Tab-separated table of C-alpha atoms in Angstrom:
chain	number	residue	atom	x	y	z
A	7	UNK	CA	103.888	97.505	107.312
A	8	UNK	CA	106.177	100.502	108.090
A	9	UNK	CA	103.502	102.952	106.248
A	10	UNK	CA	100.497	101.715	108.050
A	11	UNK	CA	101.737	101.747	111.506
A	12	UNK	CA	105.190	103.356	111.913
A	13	UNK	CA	103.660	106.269	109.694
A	14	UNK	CA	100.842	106.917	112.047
A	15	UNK	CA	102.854	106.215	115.075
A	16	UNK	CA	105.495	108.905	113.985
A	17	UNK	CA	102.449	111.828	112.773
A	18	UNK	CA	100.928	111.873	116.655
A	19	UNK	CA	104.414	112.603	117.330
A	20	UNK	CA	105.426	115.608	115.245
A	21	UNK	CA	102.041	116.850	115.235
A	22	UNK	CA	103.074	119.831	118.268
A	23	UNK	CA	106.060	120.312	116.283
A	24	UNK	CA	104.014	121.009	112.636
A	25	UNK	CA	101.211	122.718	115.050
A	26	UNK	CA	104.197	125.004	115.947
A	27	UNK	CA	106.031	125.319	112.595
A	28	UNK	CA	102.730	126.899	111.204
A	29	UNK	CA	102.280	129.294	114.310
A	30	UNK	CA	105.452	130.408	113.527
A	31	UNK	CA	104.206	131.317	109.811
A	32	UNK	CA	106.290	128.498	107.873
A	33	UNK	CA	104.268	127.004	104.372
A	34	UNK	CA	104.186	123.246	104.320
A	35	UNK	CA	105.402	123.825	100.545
A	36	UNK	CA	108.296	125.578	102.422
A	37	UNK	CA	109.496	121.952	104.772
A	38	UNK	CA	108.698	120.339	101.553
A	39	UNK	CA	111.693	121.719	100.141
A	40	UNK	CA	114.077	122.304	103.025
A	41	UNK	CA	113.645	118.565	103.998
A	42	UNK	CA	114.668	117.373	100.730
A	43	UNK	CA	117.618	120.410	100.443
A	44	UNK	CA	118.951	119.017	103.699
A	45	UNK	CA	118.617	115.016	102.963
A	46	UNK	CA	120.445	115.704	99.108
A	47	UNK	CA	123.186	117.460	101.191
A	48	UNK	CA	123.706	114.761	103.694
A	49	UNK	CA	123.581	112.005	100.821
A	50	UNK	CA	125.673	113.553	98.710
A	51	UNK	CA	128.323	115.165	100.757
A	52	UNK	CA	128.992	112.847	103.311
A	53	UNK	CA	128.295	109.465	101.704
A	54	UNK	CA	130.943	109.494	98.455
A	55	UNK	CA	133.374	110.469	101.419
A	56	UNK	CA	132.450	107.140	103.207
A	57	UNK	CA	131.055	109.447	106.240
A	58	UNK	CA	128.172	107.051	106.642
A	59	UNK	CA	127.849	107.847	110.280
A	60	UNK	CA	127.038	111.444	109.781
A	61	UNK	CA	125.367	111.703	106.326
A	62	UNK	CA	122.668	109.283	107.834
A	63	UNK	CA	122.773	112.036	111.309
A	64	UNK	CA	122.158	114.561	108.791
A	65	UNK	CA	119.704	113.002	106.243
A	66	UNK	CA	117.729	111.965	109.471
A	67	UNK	CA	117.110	115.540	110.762
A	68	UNK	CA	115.323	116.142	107.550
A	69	UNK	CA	113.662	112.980	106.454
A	70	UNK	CA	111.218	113.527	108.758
A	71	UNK	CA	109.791	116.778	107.076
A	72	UNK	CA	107.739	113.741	104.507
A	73	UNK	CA	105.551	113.864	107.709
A	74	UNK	CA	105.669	117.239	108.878
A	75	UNK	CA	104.254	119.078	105.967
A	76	UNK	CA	101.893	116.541	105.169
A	77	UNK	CA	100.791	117.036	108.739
A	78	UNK	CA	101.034	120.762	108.811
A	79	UNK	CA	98.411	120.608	105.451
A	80	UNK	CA	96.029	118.963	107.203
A	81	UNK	CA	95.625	121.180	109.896
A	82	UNK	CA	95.748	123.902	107.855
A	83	UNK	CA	93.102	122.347	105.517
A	84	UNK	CA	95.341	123.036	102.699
A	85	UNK	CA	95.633	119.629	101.272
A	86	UNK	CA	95.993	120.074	97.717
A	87	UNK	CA	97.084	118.784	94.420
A	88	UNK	CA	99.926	120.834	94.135
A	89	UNK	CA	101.289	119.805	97.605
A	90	UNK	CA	100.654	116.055	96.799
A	91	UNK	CA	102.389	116.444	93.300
A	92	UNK	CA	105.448	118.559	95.242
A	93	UNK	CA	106.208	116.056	98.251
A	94	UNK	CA	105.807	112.925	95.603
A	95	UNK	CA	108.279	114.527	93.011
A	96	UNK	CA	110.792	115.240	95.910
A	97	UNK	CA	110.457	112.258	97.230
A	98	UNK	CA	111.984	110.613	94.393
A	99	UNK	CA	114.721	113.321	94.603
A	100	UNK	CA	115.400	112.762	97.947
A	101	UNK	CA	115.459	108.640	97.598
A	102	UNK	CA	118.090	109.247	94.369
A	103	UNK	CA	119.978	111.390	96.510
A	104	UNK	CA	120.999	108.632	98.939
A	105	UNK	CA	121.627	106.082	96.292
A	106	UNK	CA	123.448	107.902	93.991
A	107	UNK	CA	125.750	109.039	97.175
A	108	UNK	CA	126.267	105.595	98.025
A	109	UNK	CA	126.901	104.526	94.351
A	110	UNK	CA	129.465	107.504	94.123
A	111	UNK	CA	131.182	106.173	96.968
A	112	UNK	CA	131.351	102.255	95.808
A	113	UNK	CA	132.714	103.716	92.487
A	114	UNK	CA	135.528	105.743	93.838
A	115	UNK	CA	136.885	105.126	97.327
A	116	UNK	CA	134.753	102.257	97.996
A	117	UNK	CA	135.972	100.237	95.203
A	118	UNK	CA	133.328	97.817	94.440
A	119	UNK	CA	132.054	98.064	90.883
A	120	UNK	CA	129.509	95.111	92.146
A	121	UNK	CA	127.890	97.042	95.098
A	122	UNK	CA	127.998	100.455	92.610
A	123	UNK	CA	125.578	98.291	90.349
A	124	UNK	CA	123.847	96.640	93.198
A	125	UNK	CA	123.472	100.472	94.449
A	126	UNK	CA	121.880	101.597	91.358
A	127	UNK	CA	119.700	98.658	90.300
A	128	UNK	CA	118.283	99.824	94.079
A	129	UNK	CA	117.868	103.640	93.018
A	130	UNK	CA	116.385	102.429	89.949
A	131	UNK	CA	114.140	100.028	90.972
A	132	UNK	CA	112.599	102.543	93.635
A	133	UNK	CA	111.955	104.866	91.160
A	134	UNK	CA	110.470	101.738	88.714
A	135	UNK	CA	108.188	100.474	91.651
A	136	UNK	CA	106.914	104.115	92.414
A	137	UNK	CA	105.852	104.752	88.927
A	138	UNK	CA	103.858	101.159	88.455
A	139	UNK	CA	101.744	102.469	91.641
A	140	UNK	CA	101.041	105.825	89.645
A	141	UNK	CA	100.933	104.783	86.105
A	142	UNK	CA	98.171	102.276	86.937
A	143	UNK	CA	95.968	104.616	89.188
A	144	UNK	CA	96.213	107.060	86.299
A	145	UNK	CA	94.606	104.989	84.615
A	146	UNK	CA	91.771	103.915	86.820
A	147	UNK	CA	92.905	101.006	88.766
A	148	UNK	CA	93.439	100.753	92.383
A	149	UNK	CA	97.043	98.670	92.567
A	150	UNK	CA	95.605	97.089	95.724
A	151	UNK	CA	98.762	95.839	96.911
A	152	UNK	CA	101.168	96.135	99.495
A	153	UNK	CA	104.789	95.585	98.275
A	154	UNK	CA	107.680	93.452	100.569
A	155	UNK	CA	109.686	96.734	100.542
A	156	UNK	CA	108.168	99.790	99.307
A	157	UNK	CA	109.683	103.184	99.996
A	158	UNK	CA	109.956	103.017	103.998
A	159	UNK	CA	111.001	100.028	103.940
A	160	UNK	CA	113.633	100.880	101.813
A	161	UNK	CA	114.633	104.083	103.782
A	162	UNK	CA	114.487	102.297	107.411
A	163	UNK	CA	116.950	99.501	106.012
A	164	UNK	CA	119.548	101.654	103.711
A	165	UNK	CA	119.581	104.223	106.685
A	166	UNK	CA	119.882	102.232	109.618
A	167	UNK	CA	122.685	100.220	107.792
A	168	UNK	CA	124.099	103.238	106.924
A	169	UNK	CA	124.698	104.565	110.548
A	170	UNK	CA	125.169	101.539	111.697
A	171	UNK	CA	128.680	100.759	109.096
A	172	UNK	CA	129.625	104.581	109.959
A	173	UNK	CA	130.336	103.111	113.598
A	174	UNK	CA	133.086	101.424	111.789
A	175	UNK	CA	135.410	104.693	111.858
A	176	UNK	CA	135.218	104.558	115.543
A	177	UNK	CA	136.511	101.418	116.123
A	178	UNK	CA	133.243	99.039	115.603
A	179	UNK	CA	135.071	95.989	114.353
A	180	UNK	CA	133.316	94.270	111.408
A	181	UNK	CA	130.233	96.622	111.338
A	182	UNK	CA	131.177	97.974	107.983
A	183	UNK	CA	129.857	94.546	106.031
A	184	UNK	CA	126.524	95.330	107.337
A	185	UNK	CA	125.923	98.162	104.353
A	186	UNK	CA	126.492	95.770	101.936
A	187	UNK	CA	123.992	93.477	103.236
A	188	UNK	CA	121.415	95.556	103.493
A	189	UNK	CA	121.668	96.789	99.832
A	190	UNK	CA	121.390	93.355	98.249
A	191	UNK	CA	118.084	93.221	100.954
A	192	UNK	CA	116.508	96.347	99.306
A	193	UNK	CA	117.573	95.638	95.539
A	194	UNK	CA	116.168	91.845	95.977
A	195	UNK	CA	113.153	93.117	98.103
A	196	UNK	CA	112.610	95.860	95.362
A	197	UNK	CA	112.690	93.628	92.345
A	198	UNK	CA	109.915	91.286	94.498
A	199	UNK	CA	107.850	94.665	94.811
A	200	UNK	CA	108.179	95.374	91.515
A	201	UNK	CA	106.556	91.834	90.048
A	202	UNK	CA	103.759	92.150	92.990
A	203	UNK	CA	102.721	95.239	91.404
A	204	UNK	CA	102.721	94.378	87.770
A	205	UNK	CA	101.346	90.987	88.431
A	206	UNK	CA	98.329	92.960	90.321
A	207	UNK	CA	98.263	95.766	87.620
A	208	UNK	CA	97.704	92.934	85.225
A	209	UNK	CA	95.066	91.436	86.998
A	210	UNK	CA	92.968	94.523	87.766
A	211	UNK	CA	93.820	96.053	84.266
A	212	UNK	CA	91.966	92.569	82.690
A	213	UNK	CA	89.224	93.046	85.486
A	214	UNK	CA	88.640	96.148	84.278
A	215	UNK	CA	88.358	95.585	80.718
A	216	UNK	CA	85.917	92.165	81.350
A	217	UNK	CA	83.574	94.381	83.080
A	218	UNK	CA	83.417	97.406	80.142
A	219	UNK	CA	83.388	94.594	77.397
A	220	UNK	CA	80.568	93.472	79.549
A	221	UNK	CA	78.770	96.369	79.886
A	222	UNK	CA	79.472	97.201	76.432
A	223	UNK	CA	77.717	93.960	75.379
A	224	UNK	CA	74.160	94.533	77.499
A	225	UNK	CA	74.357	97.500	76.060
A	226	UNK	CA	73.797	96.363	72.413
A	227	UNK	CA	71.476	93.505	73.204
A	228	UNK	CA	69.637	96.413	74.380
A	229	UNK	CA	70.092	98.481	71.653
């Protein structure tokens, strides 16, 4: 839901500010990698602290740049495979980045061996349901299917409860338990994703293979 309409909603947006990144003679290749330079920092630096508040100010400023360059390619007419391969690889940098800051944190100061795991079946399981999409259009199959949380879903709700339990430093009584919450949201909401896409894989993969045995078969009563 979040990539079909919040996506489109937020590219009308930053399109002056791309139109005016390029005038100013910045690559898309270039907010590729400062977005995910500046979302790593803000992950890791603030979150093991327990600065939730400002790591998710920070990692905010740049997540943003997934959109920019994308948008800055196309009016460039640059799109390429190269820039496709670059803002998917970093992607997964950038989403480890959070998690592993927030796992860091749950393992030290945080003290919660339970939420450290729950944080890292979440990092894992992103990186999981990304691949199923990938490995199965590799090889030839469309994984027609939109997941209960896939990646923006998982951003919106980690971030937002992020910023939200950082309010907790300045006095917000109670706001802190919301982090938790959210985490056991994306790692159940993950695993869901996860089985929707293998379940389709599966179907379209035997699909695929009834039609060629098919096709294979009219081809030696032909023959």
């Amino acid at each position: 839901m979040l990539n079909k309409y919040a996506r489109a909603f937020f590219t009308r947006v930053l399109t002056p500010f791309a139109a005016l990144l390029i005038r100013l003679g910045v690559s898309p290749d270039a907010v590729t990698l400062i977005g995910t330079g500046g979302v790593m920092a803000g992950a890791l630096v603030f979150y093991p602290q327990g600065e939730f508040f400002w790591g998710t100010v920070v990692i905010t400023l740049f997540v943003f740049s997934d959109l920019v360059d994308g948008n800055m390619a196309r009016q460039l007419g640059r799109s390429s495979r190269w820039g496709a391969f670059l803002d998917s690889t970093l992607d997964r940098v950038a989403d480890a980045a959070i998690f592993g800051g927030l796992a860091l944190w749950y393992a030290g100061r945080g003290d919660s061996l339970t939420l450290c795991a729950v944080t890292i079946f979440c990092l894992a399981s992103g990186q999981v349901v990304s691949y199923t999409k990938a490995r199965g259009e590799s090889i030839g199959l469309p994984v027609n299917v939109n997941g209960l949380v896939e990646r923006a879903e998982r951003l919106v709700i980690s971030l937002v409860a992020c910023g939200f339990a950082g309010l907790h430093k300045f006095g917000v009584p109670g706001i802190q338990y919301l982090l938790p919450v959210a985490l056991w949201i994306v790692a159940v909401g993950s695993l869901v994703t996860l089985i929707q896409r293998v379940v389709t894989v599966r179907r379209e993969a035997a699909e695929a293979d009834a039609v060629a045995a098919g096709a294979e078969d009219r081809g030696d009563a032909s023959a």
